Amino acid sequence: MTDVVALPRGGLWLETPIGALQLGAPPDTLKDTLTRKDGVPRVVVLPPRLVDVRRGVANADLEFPIYWNLFVKKRPLIVVGTPEQGQAIRTAVQESLLGPPVQDLRDDVASGHHVPDLLREMGWFRRGNYRRDGLLSLDDALLFVPATPGRPARIEDDGHVLQVALERDEVVVTVDDAEHARLPRDPPLRTTTNIGMAVVGAAAPAGVPFSPPRFGVTVLGRSHGFDPDPRERTTGFVLWVGGRGVMVDPPVHSTQLLKDSDIDAGLVDSLILTHVHGDHDAGTLQKALEAGRITLFTAPTIYASWLRKWSALSGIPEEELRRLFDFHPVQIGRPIDVGGAKLLFRFTLHSIPTLAFEAHYEGASFNYSGDTLNDPQVVDQMYRAGCMDFERREELSHFDWSHDLVFHESGVPPLHTPVAILDALGEDTKSRLRVLHVSPSRLADYKGLVVAEPGREATIEIPVNAAPELRVLRRLALLGRTRLFARLPLARAAELLASARDLRIPAGERFIKVGDLGDVLYVVTGGKAAILRDGVELKRYGLGDYLGETAVFLRRPRTADVVAVTDLDLLVVDGAVARRVCDGTDIPAMVERHAQVRDMGAWSLLESTDHFAGMTSTQKNALETLLVPFDLGPGSRLVAPGTAAERVALLQHGRVLLDGPEHDDAATTTFAREHSIVGDVGALLAGRPQPAGGVVVAGRARGFFLHRHELAQFLDDNPGVRVRVEPWTANEETTPEHGMARMVTEHVTGVGAPVVGGD
């Protein structure tokens, strides 16, 4: 039996006579295998789930192991899994390696603007010594070997026979008919950034809330998929506009990266997806599931490609994936408004459809190259070879370097811009340029080129001519996202804002004391606050959460102490104004019900219930306002089996018997577990009959009802919670060449990098 290594980022690894074998491939595990001699897997065995749909993280991120085997070793990556997984993997690799096989860009380009022939451009990058007319195909990159019960996958290579049997609980690997290793069928697949390694730029000063610039950029990651440095992240950043963030190509675990930098993730409510290569789209699904509804900006062709790829991997139908986003299609040649900035998009020169953009805001501008080959000589070669027309050649040959800040990628051709192109720029241009998609060590010998620095302390502020109404608009946007005031008519919201004032509380100060008679309401605009009772912390509040509403609307003493965990920025609203503005609305009644729900311990109940654990404070606050308390005696029915219900019950305490066909025929009685949902949420939302019911059988049962329409609206607003409550996947298993080699091998730098050579 051979030694089995648990990789730091997840998955299991072992040596075999034909090369390394890896079970499971979460994002960035290439960092773990690059530091081993011949460590990049020759064979990848797929785990039962290709995507952890609760967290939006791929368990089978094969793109960079494919590149390594294809362009360095001149062979396909061997992948073992079920036949159903084989089709899913082929669909996903098609989108990320070769791009959409058919492209109709009429929806991607505004009327009257030039339409590039991306298929012909992409064909240029597929040329090489390949079997099918010299063009790269899926079969050159991927060799899928199916395994079924009783029939292991059989791989013959280098004079050996390797067999992989997928048993119910184990993966059995044999070499030349001798058992080589036994692995768990479902390997450890880490889903957080906590892997015992520092992240460049993640540190933040304690107790200081992040105040985003009116216009600027915070880099989350600056490197690429082949960087073995465990501290570096793939390229992604936040573009700040008017104090709100738009995340561009979110790296995996981007929400955790924001948290590590003490940047409130609630500030970032939009995404720009430039393309579907794995080092650019890996965190998109995860970001959508970890927050409320996200606005997504990308081209229709790229969005459709992302949907096909991630639907295939996750088993989530495309129509369900669409529900995660408010999709705003971008068109080449038509500016769009994002938070008051004008963004203008364009297609780059890359192996699959890819976007770049420039942003203009209050007299300042920013230009992002996206992944691109910005080399006028190669562009001219492609033009002479018939891969593009004259207008496209002119567009690609004249990059606009005149902006206040330019982010430009670099790497090894043919997919990326040579460093020499950037090194030839003038000093003034270099002073406004930051280089991305590159290992910092690659720029060490180039004078004047500066690699982008990640982290909140390296945030770049682009000076603007601030509009006087900016603060009012930011306050109005914040109130619109605060559930307490979200449905106020605009005129009433304006009156509320007119009386509001800003207040900063230093870290550690208690600014609300239990028992006090306060008559002001607070909305958190930055930092964190802790809610304490008898010295015990109950919860924490952040951006968009509100405090003091019970005292203001119900005229009761303060029910808890509130302490600033960090320096805390607040919007302070006078109680008399709040009552007058909200008079005649349902807000006072909602506050009264919310206070009752809180007094019954709903917060801790939500935190200990599997479906709702891990929600943000804003989400828990919103859900609390929907809960209807119950306190029922013996014989009271919570849910009736066989009928379409209008509600389910969240059981806090009590003895509730589960009944219905499934339970009536059972040999033993089944009782609902406290802190669980009584009723089938999927059936509730679909209007189907409940498969089981629940009735109180002894003493009293206490808890909360959740009604169908309110729960459905909450889940639509918070798609990440929907995954926990109503899982999508029903099945465990879901249904030029030399330059490429240089790109891969030259990207790999640092101590411990593998020696590249022939087989």
CSV table of N, CA and C in Angstrom, one decimal, residues 237-241 244-248 267-272 295 297 338-339 343:
chain,number,residue,atom,x,y,z
A,237,PHE,N,-10.6,41.9,-8.2
A,237,PHE,CA,-10.6,43.2,-7.5
A,237,PHE,C,-12.0,43.8,-7.3
A,238,VAL,N,-12.1,44.8,-6.4
A,238,VAL,CA,-13.3,45.5,-6.2
A,238,VAL,C,-13.1,46.9,-6.8
A,239,LEU,N,-14.0,47.3,-7.7
A,239,LEU,CA,-14.1,48.6,-8.2
A,239,LEU,C,-15.1,49.4,-7.3
A,240,TRP,N,-14.6,50.5,-6.7
A,240,TRP,CA,-15.5,51.3,-5.8
A,240,TRP,C,-16.1,52.4,-6.6
A,241,VAL,N,-17.4,52.6,-6.5
A,241,VAL,CA,-18.1,53.7,-7.2
A,241,VAL,C,-19.1,54.2,-6.2
A,244,ARG,N,-19.9,52.2,-3.1
A,244,ARG,CA,-20.3,50.8,-3.2
A,244,ARG,C,-19.3,50.0,-4.1
A,245,GLY,N,-19.3,48.7,-3.9
A,245,GLY,CA,-18.3,47.9,-4.6
A,245,GLY,C,-18.9,47.0,-5.7
A,246,VAL,N,-18.1,47.0,-6.8
A,246,VAL,CA,-18.4,46.0,-7.9
A,246,VAL,C,-17.2,45.1,-7.9
A,247,MET,N,-17.5,43.8,-7.7
A,247,MET,CA,-16.4,42.8,-7.7
A,247,MET,C,-16.1,42.3,-9.1
A,248,VAL,N,-14.9,42.4,-9.5
A,248,VAL,CA,-14.5,41.9,-10.9
A,248,VAL,C,-13.8,40.6,-10.8
A,267,LEU,N,-21.0,45.9,1.4
A,267,LEU,CA,-20.7,47.0,0.5
A,267,LEU,C,-20.6,46.6,-1.0
A,268,VAL,N,-20.4,45.3,-1.2
A,268,VAL,CA,-20.1,44.7,-2.5
A,268,VAL,C,-21.4,44.0,-3.0
A,269,ASP,N,-22.2,44.5,-3.8
A,269,ASP,CA,-23.4,43.9,-4.2
A,269,ASP,C,-23.6,43.7,-5.7
A,270,SER,N,-22.5,43.8,-6.4
A,270,SER,CA,-22.5,43.7,-7.9
A,270,SER,C,-21.2,42.9,-8.3
A,271,LEU,N,-21.3,42.2,-9.4
A,271,LEU,CA,-20.2,41.5,-10.0
A,271,LEU,C,-20.0,41.8,-11.5
A,272,ILE,N,-18.8,41.8,-11.9
A,272,ILE,CA,-18.5,41.8,-13.4
A,272,ILE,C,-17.7,40.6,-13.7
A,295,THR,N,-26.2,41.6,-8.4
A,295,THR,CA,-26.3,42.1,-9.8
A,295,THR,C,-25.1,41.7,-10.6
A,297,PHE,N,-23.0,41.8,-14.2
A,297,PHE,CA,-22.8,42.5,-15.4
A,297,PHE,C,-21.8,41.6,-16.3
A,338,VAL,N,-23.4,52.2,-13.8
A,338,VAL,CA,-23.1,51.3,-12.6
A,338,VAL,C,-22.8,52.3,-11.4
A,339,GLY,N,-23.8,52.5,-10.6
A,339,GLY,CA,-23.6,53.3,-9.4
A,339,GLY,C,-23.3,54.8,-9.7
A,343,LEU,N,-19.7,52.8,-17.6
A,343,LEU,CA,-18.8,51.7,-18.0
A,343,LEU,C,-19.0,51.4,-19.5
